[in-house]
mmCIF file of C-alpha atoms in Angstrom:
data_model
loop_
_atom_site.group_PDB
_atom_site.id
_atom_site.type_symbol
_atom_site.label_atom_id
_atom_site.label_comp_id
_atom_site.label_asym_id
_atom_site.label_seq_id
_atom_site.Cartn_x
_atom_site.Cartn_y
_atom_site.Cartn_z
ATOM 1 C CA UNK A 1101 19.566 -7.576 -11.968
ATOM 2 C CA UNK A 1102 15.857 -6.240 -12.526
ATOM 3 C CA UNK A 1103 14.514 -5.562 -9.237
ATOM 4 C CA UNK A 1104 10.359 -5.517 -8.797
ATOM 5 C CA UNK A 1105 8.714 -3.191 -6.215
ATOM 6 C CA UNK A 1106 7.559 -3.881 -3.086
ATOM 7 C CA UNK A 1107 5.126 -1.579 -1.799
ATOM 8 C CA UNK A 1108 2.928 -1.033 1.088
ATOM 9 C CA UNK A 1109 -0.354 0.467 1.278
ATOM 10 C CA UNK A 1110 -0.922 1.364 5.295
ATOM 11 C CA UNK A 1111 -4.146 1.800 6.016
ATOM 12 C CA UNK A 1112 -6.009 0.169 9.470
ATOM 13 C CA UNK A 1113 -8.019 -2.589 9.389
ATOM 14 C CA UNK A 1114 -11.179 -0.288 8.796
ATOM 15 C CA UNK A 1115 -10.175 1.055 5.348
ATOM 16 C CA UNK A 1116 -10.821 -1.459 2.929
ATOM 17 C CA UNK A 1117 -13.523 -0.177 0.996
ATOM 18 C CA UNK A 1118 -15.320 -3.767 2.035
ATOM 19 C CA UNK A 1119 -15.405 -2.483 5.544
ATOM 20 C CA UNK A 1120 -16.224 0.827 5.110
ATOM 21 C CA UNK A 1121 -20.094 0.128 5.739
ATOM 22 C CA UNK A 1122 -19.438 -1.593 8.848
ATOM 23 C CA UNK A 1123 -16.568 1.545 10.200
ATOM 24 C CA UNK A 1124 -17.508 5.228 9.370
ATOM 25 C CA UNK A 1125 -15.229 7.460 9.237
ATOM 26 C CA UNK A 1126 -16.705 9.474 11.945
ATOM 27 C CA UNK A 1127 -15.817 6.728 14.623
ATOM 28 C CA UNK A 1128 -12.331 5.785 13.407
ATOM 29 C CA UNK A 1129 -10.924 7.832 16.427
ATOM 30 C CA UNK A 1130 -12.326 5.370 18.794
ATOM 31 C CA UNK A 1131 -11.444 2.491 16.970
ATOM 32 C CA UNK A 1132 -7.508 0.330 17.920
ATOM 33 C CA UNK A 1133 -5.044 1.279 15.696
ATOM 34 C CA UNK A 1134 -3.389 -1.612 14.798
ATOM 35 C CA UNK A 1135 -0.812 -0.543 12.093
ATOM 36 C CA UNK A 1136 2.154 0.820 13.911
ATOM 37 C CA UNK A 1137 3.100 -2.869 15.227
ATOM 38 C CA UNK A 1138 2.931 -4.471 12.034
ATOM 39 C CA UNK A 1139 4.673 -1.631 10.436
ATOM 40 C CA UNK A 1140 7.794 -2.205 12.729
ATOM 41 C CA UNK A 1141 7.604 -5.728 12.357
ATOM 42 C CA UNK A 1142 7.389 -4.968 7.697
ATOM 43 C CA UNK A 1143 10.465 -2.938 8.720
ATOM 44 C CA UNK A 1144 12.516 -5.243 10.587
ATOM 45 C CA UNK A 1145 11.951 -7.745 7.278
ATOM 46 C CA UNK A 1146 12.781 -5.494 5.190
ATOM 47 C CA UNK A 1147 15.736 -4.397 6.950
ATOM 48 C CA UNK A 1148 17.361 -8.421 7.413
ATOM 49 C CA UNK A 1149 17.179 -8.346 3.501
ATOM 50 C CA UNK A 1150 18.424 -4.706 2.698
ATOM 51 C CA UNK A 1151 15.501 -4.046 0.479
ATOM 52 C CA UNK A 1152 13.984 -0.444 0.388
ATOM 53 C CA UNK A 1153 10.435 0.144 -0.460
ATOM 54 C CA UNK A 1154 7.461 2.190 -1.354
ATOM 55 C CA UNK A 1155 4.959 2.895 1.371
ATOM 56 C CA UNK A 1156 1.680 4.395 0.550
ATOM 57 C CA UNK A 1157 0.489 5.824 3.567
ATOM 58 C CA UNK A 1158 -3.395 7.074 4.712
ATOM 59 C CA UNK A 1159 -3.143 10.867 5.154
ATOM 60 C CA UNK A 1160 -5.830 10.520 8.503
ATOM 61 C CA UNK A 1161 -3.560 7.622 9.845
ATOM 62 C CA UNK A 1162 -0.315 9.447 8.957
ATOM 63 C CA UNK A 1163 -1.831 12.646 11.578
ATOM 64 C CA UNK A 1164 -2.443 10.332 14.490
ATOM 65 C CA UNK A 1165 0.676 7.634 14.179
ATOM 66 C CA UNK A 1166 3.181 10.505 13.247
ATOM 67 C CA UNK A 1167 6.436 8.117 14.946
ATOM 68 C CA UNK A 1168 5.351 5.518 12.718
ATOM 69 C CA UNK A 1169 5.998 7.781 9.167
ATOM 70 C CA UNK A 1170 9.231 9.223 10.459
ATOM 71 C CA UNK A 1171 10.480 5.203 11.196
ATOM 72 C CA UNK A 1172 9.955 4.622 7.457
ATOM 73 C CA UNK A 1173 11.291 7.485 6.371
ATOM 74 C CA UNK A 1174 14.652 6.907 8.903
ATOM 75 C CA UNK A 1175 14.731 3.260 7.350
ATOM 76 C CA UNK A 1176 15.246 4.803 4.305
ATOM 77 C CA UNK A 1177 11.769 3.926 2.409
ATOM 78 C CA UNK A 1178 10.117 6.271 -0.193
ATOM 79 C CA UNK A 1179 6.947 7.951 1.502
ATOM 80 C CA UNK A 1180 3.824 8.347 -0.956
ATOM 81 C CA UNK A 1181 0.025 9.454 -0.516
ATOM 82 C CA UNK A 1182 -2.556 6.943 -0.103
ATOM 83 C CA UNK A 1183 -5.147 9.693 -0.206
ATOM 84 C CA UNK A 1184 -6.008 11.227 3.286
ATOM 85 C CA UNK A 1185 -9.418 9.210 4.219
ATOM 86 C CA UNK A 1186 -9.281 6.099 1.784
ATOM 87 C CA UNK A 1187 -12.358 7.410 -0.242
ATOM 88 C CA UNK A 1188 -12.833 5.871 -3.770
ATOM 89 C CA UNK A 1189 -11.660 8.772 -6.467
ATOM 90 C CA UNK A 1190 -14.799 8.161 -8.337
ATOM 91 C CA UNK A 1191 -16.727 8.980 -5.170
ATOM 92 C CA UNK A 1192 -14.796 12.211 -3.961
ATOM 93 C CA UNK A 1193 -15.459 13.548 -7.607
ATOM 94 C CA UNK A 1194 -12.440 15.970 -8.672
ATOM 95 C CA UNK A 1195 -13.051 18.762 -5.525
ATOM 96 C CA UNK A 1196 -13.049 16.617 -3.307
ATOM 97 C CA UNK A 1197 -10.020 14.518 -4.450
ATOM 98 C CA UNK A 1198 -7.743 17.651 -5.108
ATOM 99 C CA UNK A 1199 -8.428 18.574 -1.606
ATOM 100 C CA UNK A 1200 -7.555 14.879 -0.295
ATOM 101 C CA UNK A 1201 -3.930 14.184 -2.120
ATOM 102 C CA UNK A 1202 -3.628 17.995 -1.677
ATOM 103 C CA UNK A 1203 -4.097 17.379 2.519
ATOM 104 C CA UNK A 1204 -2.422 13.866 2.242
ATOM 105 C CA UNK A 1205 0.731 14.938 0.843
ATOM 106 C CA UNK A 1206 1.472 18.137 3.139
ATOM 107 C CA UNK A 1207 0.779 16.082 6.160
ATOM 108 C CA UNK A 1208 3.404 13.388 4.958
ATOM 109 C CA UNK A 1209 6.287 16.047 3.382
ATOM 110 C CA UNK A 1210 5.374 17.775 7.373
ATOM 111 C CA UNK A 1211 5.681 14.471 9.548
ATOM 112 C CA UNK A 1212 9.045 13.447 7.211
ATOM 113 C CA UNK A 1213 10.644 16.479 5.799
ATOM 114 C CA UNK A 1214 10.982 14.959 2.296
ATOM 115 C CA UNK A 1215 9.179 15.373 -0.777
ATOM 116 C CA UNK A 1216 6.149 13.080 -1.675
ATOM 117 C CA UNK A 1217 5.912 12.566 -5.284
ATOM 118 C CA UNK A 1218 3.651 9.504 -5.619
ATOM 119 C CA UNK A 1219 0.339 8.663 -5.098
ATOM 120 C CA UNK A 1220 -2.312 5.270 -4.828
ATOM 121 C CA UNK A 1221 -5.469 5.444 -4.725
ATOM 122 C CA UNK A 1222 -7.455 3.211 -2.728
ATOM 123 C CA UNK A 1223 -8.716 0.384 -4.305
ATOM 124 C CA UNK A 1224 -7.086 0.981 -7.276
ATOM 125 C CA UNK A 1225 -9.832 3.326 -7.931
ATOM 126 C CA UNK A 1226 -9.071 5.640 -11.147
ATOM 127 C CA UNK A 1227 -11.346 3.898 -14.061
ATOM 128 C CA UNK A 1228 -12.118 4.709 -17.408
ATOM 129 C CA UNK A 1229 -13.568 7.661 -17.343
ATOM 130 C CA UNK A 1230 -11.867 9.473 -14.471
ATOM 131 C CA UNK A 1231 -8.799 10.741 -16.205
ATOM 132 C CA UNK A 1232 -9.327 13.945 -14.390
ATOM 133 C CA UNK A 1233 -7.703 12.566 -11.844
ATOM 134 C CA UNK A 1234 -4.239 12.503 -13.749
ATOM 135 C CA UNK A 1235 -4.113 16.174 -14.621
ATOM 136 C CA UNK A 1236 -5.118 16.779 -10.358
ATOM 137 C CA UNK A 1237 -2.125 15.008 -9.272
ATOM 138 C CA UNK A 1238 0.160 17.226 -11.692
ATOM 139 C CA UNK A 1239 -1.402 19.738 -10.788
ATOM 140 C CA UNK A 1240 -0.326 19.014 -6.725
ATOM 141 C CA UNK A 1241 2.598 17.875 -7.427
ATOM 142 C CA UNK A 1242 2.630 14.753 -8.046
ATOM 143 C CA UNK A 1243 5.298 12.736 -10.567
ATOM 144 C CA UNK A 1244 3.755 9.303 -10.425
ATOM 145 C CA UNK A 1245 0.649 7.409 -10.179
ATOM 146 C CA UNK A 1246 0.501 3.718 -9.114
ATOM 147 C CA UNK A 1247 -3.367 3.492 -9.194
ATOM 148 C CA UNK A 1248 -4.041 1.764 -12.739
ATOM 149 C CA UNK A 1249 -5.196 -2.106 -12.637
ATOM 150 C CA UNK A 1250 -5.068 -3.135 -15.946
ATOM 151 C CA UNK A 1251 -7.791 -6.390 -15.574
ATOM 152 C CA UNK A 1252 -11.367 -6.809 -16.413
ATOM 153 C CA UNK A 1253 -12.652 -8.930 -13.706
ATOM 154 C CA UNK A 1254 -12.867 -7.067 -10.702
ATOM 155 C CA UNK A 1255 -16.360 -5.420 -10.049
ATOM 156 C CA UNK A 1256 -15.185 -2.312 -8.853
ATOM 157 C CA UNK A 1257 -11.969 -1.058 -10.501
ATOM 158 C CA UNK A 1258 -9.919 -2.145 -13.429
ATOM 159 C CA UNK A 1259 -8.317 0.001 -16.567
ATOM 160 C CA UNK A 1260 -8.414 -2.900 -19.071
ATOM 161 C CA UNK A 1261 -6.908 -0.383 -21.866
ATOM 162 C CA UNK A 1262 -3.625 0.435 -19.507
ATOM 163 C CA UNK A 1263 -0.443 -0.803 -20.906
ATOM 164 C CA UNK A 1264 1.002 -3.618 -18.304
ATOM 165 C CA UNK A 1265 4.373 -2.199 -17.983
ATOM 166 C CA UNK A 1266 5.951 1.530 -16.236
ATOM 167 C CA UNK A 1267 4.821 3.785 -19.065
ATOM 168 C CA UNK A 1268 4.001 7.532 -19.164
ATOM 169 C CA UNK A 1269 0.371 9.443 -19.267
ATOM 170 C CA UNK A 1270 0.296 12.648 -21.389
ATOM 171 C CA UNK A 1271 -1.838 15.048 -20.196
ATOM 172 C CA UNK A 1272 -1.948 18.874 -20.798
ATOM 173 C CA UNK A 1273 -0.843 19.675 -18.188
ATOM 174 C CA UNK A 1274 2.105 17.370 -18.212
ATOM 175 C CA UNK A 1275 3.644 14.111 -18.307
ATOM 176 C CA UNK A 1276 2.871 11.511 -15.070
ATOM 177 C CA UNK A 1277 4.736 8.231 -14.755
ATOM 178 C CA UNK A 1278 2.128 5.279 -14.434
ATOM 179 C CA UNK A 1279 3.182 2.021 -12.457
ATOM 180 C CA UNK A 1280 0.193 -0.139 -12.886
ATOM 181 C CA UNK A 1281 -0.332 -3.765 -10.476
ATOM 182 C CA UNK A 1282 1.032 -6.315 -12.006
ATOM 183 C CA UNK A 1283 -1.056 -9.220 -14.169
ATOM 184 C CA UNK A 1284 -0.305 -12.409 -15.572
ATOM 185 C CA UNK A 1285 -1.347 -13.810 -19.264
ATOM 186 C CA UNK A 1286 -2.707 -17.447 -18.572
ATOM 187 C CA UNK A 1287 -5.292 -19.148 -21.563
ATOM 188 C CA UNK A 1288 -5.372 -15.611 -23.446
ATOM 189 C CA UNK A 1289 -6.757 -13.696 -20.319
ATOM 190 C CA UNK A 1290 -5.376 -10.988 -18.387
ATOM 191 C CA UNK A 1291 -5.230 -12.118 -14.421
ATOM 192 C CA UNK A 1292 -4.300 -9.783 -11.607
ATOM 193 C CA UNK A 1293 -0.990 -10.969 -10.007
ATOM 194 C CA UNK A 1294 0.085 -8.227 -7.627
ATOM 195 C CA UNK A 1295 -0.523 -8.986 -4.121
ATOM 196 C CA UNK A 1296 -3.059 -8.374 -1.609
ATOM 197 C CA UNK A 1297 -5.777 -11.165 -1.510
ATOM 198 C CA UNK A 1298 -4.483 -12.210 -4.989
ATOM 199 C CA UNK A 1299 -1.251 -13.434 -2.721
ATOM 200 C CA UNK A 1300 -3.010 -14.410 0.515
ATOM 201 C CA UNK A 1301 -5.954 -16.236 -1.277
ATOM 202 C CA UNK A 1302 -4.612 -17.725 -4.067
ATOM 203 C CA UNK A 1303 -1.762 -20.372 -5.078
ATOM 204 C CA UNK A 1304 1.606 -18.480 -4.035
ATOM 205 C CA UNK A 1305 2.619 -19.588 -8.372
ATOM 206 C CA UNK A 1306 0.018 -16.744 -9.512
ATOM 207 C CA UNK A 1307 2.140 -13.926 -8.131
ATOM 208 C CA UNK A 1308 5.551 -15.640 -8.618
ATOM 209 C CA UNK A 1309 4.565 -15.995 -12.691
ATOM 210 C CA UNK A 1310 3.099 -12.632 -12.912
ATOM 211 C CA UNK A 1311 6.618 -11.463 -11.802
ATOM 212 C CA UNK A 1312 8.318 -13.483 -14.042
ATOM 213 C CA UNK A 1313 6.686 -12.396 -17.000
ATOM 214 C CA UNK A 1314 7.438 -8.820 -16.341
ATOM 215 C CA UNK A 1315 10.860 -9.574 -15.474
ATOM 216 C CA UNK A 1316 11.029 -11.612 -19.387
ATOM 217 C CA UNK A 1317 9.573 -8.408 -20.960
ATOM 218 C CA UNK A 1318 12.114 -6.525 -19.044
ATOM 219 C CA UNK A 1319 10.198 -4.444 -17.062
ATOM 220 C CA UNK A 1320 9.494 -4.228 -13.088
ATOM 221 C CA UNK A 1321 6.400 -5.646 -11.661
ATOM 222 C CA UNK A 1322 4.507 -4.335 -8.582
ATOM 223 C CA UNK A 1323 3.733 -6.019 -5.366
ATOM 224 C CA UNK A 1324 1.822 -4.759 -2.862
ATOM 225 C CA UNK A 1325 0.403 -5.860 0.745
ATOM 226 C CA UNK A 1326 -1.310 -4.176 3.350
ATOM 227 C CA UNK A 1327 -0.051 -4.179 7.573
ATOM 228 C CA UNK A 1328 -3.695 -5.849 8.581
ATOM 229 C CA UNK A 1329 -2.945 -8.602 6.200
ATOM 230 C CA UNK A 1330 0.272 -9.151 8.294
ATOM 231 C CA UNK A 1331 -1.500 -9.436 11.175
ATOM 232 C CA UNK A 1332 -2.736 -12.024 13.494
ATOM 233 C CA UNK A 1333 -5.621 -10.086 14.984
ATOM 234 C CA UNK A 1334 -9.079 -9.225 12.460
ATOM 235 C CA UNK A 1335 -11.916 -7.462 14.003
ATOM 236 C CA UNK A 1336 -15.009 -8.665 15.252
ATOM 237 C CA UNK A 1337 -17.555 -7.076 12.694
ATOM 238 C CA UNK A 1338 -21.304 -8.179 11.739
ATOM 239 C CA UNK A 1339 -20.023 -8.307 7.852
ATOM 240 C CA UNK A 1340 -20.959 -10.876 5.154
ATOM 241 C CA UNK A 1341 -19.547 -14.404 5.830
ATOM 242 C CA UNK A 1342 -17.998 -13.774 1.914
ATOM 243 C CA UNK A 1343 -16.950 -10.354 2.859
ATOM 244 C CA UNK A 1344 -14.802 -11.235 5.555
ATOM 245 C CA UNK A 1345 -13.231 -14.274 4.358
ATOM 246 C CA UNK A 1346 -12.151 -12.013 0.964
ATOM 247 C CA UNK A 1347 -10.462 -9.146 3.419
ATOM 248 C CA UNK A 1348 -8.938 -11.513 6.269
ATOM 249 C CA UNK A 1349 -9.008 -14.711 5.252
ATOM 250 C CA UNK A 1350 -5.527 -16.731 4.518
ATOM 251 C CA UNK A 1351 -2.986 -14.060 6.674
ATOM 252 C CA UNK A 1352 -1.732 -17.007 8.800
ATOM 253 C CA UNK A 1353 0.676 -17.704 5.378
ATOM 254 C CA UNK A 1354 1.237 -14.355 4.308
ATOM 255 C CA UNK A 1355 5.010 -14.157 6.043
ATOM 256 C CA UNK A 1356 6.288 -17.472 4.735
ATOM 257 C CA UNK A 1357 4.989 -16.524 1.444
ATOM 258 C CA UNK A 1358 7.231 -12.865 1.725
ATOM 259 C CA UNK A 1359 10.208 -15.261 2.867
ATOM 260 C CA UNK A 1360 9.825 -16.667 -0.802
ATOM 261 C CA UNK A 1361 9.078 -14.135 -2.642
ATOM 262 C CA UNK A 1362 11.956 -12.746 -1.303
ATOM 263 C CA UNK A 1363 13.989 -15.569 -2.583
ATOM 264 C CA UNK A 1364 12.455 -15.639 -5.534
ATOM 265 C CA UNK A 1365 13.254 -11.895 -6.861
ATOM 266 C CA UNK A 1366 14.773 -8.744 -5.713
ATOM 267 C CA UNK A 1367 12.832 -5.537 -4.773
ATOM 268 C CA UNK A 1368 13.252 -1.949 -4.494
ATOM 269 C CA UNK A 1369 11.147 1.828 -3.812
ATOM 270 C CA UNK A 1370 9.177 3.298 -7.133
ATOM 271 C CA UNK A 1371 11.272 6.095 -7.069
ATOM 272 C CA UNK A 1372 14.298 4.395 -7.936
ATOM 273 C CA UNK A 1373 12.721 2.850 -10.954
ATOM 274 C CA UNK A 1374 11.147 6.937 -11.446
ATOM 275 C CA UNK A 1375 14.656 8.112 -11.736
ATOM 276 C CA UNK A 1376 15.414 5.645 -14.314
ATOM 277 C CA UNK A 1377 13.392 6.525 -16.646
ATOM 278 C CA UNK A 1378 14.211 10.465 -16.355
ATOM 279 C CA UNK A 1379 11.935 12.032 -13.409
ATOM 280 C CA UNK A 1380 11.873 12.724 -9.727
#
């Protein structure tokens, strides 16, 4: 059977690039970290079904909530870099982002021992035009990127031009495998379909087809959710009305939706699909 994969992006609830205004960096240390919980709570779910997943994990959280990395990795999840502060790649510019999945990934292959071969940015934030970025993460080591959205809509990222399905970059400096969010054909458009507010926000159907359609063209989709969207706490923050409903609004259904998406399809960690097709 053609399993999907479920991933997790763990980041706090001051991450999303929405709330970045509102939290800089320079006072996350005083700030509740509200991760590990939910994390245990992801892992306990995961465990009652026996799926394994892909957790892409904040470099700067991944210092400070070191138990929390080694439980995933004991669970038996694939660790992978979220970047190390949750900067957009277009804003770190290519110095700055070497020296961010560079830091990321030797703090997570320190915490767990293993090997981190894969890599997110945040926000889905390599665009047209930063393709720099591929020949970086060869260059560190990475063997996969999971970064490319392949919509239009979205104001701030999107790689309309990115094949839908698992495919392969060529760069000169190598080959990197490409998972790119899932998307759904509806009326001749291209719809994201992968997760996040997509599932919170939306009809539950606009994931569940999305996967579907990969699984008819044979190939696995991508989910992805984040712990502070499993969570029954949000911040008190002097944001935009619009701003906060978009990055907490609708979590009270987020678990019963999992329950049926786990009924709905099976899941696995990117790497196994990696090996599959001849790498990692």
């Amino acid at each position: 059977m053609l399993r999907h994969h479920f991933t997790v992006d763990v980041e706090e609830y001051f991450h999303p690039t929405a709330m970045s205004p509102h939290f800089p960096m320079s006072g996350w240390d005083g700030l509740e970290r509200r991760s590990p919980q939910v994390v245990g709570r992801i892992l306990e779910f995961l465990a009652a079904r026996g799926v394994r997943a892909t957790f892409f994990i904040v470099g700067w959280l991944a210092e400070r909530e070191r138990d929390m990395v080694r439980a995933i990795a004991r669970a038996g999840h694939e660790i992978a870099s979220h970047g190390y502060e949750h900067e957009l790649v277009g804003t770190l510019g290519p110095d700055a982002f070497r020296g961010s999945v560079r830091r990321s990934r030797a703090v997570l292959q320190d915490v767990t021992g293993t090997d981190v071969v894969g890599y997110r940015a945040p926000s889905f934030s390599i665009v047209p035009g930063l393709e720099w970025a591929f020949d970086v993460l060869l260059e560190e080591g990475y063997c996969y990127d999971a970064s490319l959205f392949p919509v239009s809509q979205h104001p701030t990222y999107g790689y309309p031009t990115a094949p839908r399905d698992p495919h392969w970059i060529e760069r000169g400096s190598g080959r990197l495998a490409e998972f790119p969010a899932t998307t759904l054909r509806l009326l001749g458009s291209t719809l994201p379909a992968s997760g996040g507010a997509y599932f919170r926000l939306l009809p539950y159907g606009l994931v569940r087809e999305g996967l579907r359609q990969a699984a008819r063209r044979e190939a696995p989709g991508m989910f992805y959710i984040h712990p502070w969207e499993l969570d029954d706490w949000a911040p008190s923050v002097d944001a935009p009305r619009l701003q906060k409903i978009r990055t907490f609004a609708g979590r009270a259904r987020c678990w019963d939706r999992l329950g049926r998406l786990f009924d709905d399809f099976g899941f696995c960690e990117v790497r196994a699909t990696l090996a599959l097709m001849g790498a990692g």
